[in-house]
Coordinates of C-alpha atoms and ligand atoms in Angstrom, one line a residue:
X264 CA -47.7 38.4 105.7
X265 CA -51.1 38.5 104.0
X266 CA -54.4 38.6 105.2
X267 CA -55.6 34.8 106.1
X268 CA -57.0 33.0 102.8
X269 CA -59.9 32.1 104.8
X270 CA -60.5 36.2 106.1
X271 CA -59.6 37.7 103.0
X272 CA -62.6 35.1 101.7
X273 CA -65.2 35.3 104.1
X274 CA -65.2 39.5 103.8
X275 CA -65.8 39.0 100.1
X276 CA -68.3 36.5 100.2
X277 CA -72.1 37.5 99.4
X278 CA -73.3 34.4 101.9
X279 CA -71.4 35.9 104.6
X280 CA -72.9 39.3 104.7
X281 CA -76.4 37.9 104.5
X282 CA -75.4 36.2 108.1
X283 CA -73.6 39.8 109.1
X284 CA -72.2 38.0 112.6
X285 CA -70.0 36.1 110.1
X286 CA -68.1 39.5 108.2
X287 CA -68.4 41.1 111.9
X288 CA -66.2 38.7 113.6
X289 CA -63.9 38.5 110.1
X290 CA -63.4 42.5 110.6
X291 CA -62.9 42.5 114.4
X292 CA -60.1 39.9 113.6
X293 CA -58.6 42.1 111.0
X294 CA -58.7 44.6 112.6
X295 CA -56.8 43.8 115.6
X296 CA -54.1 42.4 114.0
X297 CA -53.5 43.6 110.8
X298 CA -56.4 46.6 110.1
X299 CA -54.6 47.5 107.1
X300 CA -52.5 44.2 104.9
X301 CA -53.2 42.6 102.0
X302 CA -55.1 40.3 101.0
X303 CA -54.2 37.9 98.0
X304 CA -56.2 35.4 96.0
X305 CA -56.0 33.9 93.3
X306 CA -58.8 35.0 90.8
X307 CA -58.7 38.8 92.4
X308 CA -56.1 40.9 91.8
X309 CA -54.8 41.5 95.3
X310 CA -56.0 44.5 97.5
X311 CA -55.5 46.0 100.7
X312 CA -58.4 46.0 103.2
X313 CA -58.6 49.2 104.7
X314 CA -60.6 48.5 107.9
X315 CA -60.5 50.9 110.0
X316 CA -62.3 54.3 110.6
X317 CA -59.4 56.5 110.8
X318 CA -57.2 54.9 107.5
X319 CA -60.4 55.1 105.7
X320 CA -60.6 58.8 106.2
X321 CA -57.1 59.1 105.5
X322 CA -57.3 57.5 102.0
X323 CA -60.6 59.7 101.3
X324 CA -58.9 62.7 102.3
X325 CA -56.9 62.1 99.4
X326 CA -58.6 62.0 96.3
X327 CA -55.6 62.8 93.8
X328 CA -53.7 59.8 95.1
X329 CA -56.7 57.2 96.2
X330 CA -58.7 57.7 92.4
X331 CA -62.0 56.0 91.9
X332 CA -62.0 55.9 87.9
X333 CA -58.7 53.7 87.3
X334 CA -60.3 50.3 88.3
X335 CA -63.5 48.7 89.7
X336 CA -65.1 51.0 92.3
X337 CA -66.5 47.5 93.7
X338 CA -64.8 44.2 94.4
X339 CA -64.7 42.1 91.0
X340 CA -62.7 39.0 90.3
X341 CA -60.2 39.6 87.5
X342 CA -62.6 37.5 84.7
X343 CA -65.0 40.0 85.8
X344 CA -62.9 43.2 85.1
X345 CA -61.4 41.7 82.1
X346 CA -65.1 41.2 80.4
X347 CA -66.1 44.5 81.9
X348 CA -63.2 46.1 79.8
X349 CA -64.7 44.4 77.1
X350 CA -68.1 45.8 77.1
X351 CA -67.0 49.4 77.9
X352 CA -64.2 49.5 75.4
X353 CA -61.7 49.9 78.3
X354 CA -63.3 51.6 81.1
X355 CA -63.3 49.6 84.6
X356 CA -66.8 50.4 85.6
X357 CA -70.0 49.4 83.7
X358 CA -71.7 52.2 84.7
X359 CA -69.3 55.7 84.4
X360 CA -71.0 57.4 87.7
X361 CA -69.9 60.2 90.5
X362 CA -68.5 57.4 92.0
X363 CA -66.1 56.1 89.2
X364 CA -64.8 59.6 88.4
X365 CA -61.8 61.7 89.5
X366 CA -60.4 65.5 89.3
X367 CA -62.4 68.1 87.3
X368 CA -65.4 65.9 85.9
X369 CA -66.6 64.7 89.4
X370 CA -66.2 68.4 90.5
X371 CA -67.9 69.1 87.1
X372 CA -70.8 66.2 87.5
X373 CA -71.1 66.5 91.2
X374 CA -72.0 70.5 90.9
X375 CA -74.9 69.9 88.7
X376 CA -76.6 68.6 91.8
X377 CA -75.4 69.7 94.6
X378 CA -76.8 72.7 95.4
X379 CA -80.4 70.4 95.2
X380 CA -80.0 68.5 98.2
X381 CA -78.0 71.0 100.8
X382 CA -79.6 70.9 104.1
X383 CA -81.5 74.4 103.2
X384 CA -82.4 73.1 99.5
X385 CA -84.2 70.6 100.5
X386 CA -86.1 71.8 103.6
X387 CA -89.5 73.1 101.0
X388 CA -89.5 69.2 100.3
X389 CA -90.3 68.4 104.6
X390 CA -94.2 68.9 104.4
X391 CA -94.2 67.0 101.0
X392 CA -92.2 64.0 102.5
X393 CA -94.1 64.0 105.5
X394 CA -97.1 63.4 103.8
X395 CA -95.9 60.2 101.8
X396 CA -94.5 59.2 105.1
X397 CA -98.1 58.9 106.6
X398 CA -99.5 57.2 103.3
X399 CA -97.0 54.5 104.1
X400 CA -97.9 54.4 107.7
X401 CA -101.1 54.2 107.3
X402 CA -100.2 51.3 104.2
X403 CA -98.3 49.4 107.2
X404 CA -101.5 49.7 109.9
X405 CA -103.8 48.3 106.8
X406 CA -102.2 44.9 107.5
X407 CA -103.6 44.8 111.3
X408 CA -100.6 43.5 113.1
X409 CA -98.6 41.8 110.7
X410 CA -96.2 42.8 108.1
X411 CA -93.0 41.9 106.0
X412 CA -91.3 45.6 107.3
X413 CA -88.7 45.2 104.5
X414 CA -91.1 44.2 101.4
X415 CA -94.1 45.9 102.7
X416 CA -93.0 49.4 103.0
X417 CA -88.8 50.1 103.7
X418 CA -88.5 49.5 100.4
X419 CA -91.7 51.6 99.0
X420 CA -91.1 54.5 100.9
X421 CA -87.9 55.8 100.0
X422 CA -88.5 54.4 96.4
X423 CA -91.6 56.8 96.6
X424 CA -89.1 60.0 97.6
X425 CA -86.6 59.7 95.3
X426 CA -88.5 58.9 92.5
X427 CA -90.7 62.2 93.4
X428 CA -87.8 64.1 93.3
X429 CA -85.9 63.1 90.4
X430 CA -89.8 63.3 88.7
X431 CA -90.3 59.4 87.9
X432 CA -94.2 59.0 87.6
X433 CA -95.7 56.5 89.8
X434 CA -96.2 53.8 87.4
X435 CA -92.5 53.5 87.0
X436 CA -91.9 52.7 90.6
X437 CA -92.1 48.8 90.0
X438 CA -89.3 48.7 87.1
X439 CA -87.2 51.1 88.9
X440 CA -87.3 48.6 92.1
X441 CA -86.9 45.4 89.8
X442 CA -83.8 47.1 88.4
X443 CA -82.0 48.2 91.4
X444 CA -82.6 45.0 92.9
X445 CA -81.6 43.2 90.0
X446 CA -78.2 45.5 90.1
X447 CA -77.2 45.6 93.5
X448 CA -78.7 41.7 94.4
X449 CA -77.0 39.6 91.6
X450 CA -75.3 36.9 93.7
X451 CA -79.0 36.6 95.6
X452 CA -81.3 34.4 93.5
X453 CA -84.5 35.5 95.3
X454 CA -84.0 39.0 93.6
X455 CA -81.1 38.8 90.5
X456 CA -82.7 38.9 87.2
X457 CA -82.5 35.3 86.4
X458 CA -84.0 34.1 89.9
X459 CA -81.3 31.7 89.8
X460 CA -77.4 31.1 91.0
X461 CA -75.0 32.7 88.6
X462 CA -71.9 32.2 87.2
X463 CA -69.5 34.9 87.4
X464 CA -70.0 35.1 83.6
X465 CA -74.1 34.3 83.8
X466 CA -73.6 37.2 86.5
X467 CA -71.6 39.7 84.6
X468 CA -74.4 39.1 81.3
X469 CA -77.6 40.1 83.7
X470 CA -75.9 43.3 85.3
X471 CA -75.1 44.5 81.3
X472 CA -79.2 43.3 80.6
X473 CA -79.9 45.5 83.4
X474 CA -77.8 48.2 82.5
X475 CA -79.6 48.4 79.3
X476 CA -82.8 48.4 80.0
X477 CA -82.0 51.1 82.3
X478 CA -80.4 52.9 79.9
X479 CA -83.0 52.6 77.2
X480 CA -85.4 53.8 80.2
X481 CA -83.3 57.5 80.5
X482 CA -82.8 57.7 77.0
X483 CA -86.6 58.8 76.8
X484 CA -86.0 60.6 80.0
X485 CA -83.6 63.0 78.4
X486 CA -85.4 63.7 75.3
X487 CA -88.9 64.1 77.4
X488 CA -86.8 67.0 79.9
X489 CA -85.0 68.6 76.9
X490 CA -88.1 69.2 75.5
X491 CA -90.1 70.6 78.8
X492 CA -87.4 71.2 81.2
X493 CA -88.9 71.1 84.6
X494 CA -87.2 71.7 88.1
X495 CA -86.6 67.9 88.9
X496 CA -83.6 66.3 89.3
X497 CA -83.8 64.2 85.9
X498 CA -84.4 67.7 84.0
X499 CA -81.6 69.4 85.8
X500 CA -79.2 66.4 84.7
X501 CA -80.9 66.3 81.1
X502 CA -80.0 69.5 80.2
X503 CA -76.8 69.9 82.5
X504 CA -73.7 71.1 80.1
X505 CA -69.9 71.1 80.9
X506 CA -68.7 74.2 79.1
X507 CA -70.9 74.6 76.1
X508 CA -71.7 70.5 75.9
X509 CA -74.4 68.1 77.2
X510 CA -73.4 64.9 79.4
X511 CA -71.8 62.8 77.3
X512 CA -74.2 59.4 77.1
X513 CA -71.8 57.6 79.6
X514 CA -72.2 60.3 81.8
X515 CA -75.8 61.0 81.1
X516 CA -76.6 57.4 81.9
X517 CA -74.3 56.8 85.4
X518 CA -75.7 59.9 86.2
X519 CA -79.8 58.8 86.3
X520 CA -78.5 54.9 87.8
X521 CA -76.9 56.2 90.6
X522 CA -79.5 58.4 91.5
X523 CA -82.4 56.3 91.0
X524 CA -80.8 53.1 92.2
X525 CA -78.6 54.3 95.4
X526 CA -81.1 56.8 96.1
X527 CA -83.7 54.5 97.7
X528 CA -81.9 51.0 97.8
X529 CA -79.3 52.2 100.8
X530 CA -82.2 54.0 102.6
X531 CA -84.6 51.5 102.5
X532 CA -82.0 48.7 103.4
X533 CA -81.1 51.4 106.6
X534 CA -85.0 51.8 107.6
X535 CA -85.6 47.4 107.4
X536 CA -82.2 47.4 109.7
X537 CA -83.3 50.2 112.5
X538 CA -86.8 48.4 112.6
X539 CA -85.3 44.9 112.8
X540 CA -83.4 46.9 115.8
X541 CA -86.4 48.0 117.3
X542 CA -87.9 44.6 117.1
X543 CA -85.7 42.7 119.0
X544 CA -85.3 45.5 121.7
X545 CA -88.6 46.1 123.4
X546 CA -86.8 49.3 125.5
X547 CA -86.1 51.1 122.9
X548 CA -89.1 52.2 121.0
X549 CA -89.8 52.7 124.8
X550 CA -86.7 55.1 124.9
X551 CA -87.6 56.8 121.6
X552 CA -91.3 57.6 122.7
X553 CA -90.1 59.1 125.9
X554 CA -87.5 61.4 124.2
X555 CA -88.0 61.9 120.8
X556 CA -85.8 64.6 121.0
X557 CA -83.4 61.4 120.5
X558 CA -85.0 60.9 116.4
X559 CA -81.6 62.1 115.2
X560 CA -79.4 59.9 117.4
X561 CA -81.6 57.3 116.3
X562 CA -81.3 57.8 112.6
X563 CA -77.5 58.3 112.7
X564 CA -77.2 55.1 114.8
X565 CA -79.0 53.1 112.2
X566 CA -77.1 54.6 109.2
X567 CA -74.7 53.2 111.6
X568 CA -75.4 49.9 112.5
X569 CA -76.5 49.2 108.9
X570 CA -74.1 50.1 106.9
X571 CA -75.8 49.4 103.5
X572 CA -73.1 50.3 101.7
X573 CA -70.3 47.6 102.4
X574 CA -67.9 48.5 100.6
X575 CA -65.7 50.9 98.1
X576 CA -62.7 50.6 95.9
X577 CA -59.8 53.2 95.3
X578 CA -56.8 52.6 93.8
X579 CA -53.3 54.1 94.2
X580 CA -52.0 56.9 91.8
X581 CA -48.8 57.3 93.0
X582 CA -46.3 55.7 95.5
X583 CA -47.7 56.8 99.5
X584 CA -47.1 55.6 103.4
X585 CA -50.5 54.7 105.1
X586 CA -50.6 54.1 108.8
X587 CA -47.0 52.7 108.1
X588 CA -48.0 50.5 105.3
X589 CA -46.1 51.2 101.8
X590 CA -49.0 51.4 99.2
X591 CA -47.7 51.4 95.1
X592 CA -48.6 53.4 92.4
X593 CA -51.7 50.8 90.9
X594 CA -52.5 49.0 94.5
X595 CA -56.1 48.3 94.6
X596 CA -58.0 49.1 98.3
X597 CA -60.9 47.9 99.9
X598 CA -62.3 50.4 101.7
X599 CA -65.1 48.5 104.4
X600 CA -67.6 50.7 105.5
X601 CA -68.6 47.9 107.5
X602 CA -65.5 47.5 109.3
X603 CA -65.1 51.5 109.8
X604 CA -68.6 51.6 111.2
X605 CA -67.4 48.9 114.2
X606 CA -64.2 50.4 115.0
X607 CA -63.7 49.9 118.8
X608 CA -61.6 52.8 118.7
X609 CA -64.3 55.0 117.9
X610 CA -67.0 53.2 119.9
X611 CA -67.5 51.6 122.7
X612 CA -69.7 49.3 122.4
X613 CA -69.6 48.8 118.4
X614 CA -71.9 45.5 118.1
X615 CA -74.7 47.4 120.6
X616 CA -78.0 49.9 119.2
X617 CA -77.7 53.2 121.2
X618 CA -79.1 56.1 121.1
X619 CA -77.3 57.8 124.0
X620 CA -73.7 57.9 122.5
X621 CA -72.2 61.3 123.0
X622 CA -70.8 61.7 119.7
X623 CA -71.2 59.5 116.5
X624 CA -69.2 60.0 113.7
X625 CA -70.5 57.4 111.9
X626 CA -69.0 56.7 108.4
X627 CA -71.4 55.1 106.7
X628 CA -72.0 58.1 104.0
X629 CA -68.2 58.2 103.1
X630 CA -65.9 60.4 103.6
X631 CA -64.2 63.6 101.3
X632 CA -65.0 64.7 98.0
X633 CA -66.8 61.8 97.0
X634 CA -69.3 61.8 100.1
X635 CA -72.6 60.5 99.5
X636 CA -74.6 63.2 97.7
X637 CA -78.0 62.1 99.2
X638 CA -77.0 62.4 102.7
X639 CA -79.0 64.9 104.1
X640 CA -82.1 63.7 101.9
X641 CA -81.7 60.4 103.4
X642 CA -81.2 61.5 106.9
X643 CA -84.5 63.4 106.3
X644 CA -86.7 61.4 104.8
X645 CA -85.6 58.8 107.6
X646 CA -86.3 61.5 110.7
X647 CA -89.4 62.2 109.3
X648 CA -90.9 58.5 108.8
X649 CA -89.9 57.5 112.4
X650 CA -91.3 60.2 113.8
X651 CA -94.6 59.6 111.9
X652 CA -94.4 55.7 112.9
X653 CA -93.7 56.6 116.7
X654 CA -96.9 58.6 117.1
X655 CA -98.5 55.3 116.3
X656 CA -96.8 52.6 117.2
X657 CA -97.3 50.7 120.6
X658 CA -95.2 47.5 120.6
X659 CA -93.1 45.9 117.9
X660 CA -91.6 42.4 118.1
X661 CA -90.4 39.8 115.4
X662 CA -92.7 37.5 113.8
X663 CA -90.4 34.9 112.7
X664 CA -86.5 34.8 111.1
X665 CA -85.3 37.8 109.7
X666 CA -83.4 37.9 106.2
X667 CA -80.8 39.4 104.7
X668 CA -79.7 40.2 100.7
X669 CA -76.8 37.8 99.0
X670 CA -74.5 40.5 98.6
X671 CA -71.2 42.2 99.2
X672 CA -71.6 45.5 97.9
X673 CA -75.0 47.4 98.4
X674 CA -76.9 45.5 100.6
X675 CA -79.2 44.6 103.6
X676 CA -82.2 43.3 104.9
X677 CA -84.6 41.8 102.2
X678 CA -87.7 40.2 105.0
X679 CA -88.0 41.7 108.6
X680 CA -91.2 40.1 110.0
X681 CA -92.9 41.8 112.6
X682 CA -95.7 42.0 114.3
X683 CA -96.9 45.0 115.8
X684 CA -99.8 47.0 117.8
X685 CA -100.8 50.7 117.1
X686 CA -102.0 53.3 119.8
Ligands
HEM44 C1 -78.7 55.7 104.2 C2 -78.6 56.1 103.0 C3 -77.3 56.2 102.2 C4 -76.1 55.7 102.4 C5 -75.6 54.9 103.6 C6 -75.3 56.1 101.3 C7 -73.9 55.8 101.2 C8 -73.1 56.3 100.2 C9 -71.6 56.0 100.1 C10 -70.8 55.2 101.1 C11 -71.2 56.7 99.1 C12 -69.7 56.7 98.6 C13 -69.0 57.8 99.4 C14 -67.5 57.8 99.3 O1 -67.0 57.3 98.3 O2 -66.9 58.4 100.1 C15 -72.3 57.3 98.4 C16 -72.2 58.1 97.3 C17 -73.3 58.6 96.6 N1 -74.6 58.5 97.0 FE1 -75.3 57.7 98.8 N2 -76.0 56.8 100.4 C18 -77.3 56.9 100.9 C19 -78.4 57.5 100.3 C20 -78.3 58.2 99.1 C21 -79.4 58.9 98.5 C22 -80.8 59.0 99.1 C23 -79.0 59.3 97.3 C24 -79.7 60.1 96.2 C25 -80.1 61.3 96.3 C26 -77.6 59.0 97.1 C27 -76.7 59.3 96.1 C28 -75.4 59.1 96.1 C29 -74.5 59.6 95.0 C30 -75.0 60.3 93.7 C31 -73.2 59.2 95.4 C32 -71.9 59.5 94.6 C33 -71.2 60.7 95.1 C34 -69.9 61.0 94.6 O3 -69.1 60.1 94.2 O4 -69.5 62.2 94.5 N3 -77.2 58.2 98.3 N4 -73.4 57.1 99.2

């Protein structure tokens, strides 16, 4: 039997995740009775929820049979894929990115960066980071007391990183914001690009609008690096070739959106969560100021326990037995981050923010060939911005409701009001 209508609902719905207690409870359900069924409504082609931690590393451990490129890499209603078809002229994704590509291209597209942002690449980057870190501490102790954690500076610093690294001036960190927003927020009409609710059609229009402008944005990009290549990310993908050609413009294109969009929009939404944490538990910037050899166990627990990336899709290339399911050749899957970072098999205490567990293998970057490519930058740049704000930071406590983003997809905390005092 199916997933319930009203679960299979509720874990797609963009309200729900702004009130995460809601999708919690829906994936604790799931998962102990059916952690891996279908689920089947009418407008969405039906796909299996894959909730738990281990099936999801089972499906991502097998990247010839679970492929990203044959359909939506993110939940979309069957109108939705239909028009998407459309625009592309038959591709699944708007955007063809690492993440909606299989076999030799990813290998192909995912090499041109890689080596970048190892561990050991990006350790010259440490003093650099540290310093914007401080700019933005000292940006949060201008407002004496009282801040919006979220708007204020979780989303400015890591927007300030990446956009150093992939050699975005300055002045372009306001558009590049607007834009991500605008793609990964389109059901929340405090931050799509109409301000408004959407239609699914309405909704479909603003992420191509988006897409564009984007696009018209890196078409300059490439001709400015091809010119003057430099050692920045943008240049190295610029004048990247697969045997003796450029990026195609699809590739080109996915290529810049992903970085410049996922690189600070999962980060920031992962730095508004851990301080929201803090907020509401008084012992544990306590905890982290008496052992701050803990900063690690901190920052993987909040990758954790945010999870800003909900969600991805696979679907099936051939016929295969998972966890004693029988998945077809062309079965769509859900795979929930969210529910694989609150497996109870893996944690105890799944719903709770510690910073003593023993192990956590948290799997909030992915998993396999596809694992997020930004990983260690984003571990980093997170270490080093807590360890900055802990020197200073006395107290912290909430300063009024909380908010979260209208979203299932890449999402989190949009206003984290705090107030604070400073050593
Ligand atoms: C806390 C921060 C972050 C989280 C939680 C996160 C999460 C993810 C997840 C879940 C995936 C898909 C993995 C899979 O399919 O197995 C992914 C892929 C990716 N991420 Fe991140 N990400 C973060 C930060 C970053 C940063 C800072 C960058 C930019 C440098 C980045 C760039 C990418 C790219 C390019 C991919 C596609 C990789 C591929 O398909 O080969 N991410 N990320």
């Amino acid at each position: 039997m199916a997933i319930s209508e009203q679960l299979a609902r509720t874990i797609i719905d963009p309200k729900a995740y702004s009130e995460r207690e809601i999708v919690d409870a829906a994936f604790a359900e799931i998962r102990a009775s059916q952690p891996l069924d279908k689920a089947e409504l009418d407008e969405i082609e039906p796909f299996w929820v894959v909730s738990r931690h281990a099936d999801i590393k089972e499906i991502e451990r097998q990247p010839d049979v679970f492929r990203n490129g044959d359909k939506s890499t993110f939940m979309t209603n069957r109108e939705g894929n239909e028009k998407v078809r459309m625009l592309t002229g038959g591709e699944p994704n708007l955007i063809r990115s690492l993440v909606s590509v299989d076999g030799d291209e990813h290998k192909a597209l995912r090499g041109v960066v890689f080596p970048h942002v190892t561990p050991r690449a990006i350790r010259p980057l440490e003093e650099q980071i540290r310093g914007i870190a401080r700019e933005f501490v000292d940006y949060m102790l201008s407002f004496e007391g009282e801040c919006d954690f979220a708007a204020d500076v979780a989303f400015l610093y890591p927007l300030r990183v990446i956009m150093t690294v992939l050699g975005v001036p300055r002045e372009d960190e306001a558009f590049m914001l607007k834009l991500t927003q605008e793609l990964f927020n389109n059901a929340d009409p405090e931050l799509n690009r109409a301000r408004a609710e959407l239609t699914p059609e309405e909704a479909l229009k603003s992420l191509w609008e988006t897409t564009m402008e984007l696009e018209a944005y890196f078409k300059a990009v490439t001709e400015r690096y091809r010119a003057n290549p430099t050692t920045e990310i943008n240049s190295l993908i610029a004048n990247a070739r697969i045997g003796d050609d450029y990026l195609n413009h699809r590739q080109l294109m996915g290529y810049y959106i992903i970085a410049a969009t996922a690189g600070h929009d999962t980060t920031s939404n992962t730095t508004a969560g851990a301080m929201w944490a803090l907020a509401e538990r008084p012992e544990l910037l306590r905890q982290m100021q008496d052992s701050p050899d803990r900063i690690n166990a901190f920052v993987e627990e909040s990758i954790r326990w945010e999870v800003p990336v909900k969600h991805f899709m696979r679907s099936a290339a051939s016929d295969c037995e998972v966890s004693g399911q029988q998945i077809k050749a062309g079965d769509w899957l859900m795979l929930s981050y969210q529910s694989g970072n609150r497996d109870e098999s893996v944690w105890t205490d799944p719903f709770d923010f510690r910073i003593d567990r023993e192990a956590n293998p948290q799997i909030a970057f992915g998993y396999g060939v596809h694992v997020c490519l930004g990983q260690h930058l984003a571990r980093m740049e997170m270490r080093i911005l807590w360890e900055e704000l802990f020197k200073r930071l006395k107290s912290v406590e909430m300063n009024g409701k909380g908010e979260r983003t209208i979203s299932n997809f890449v999402c989190g905390p949009k206003h984290v009001p705090i107030r604070f005092t400073v050593n």
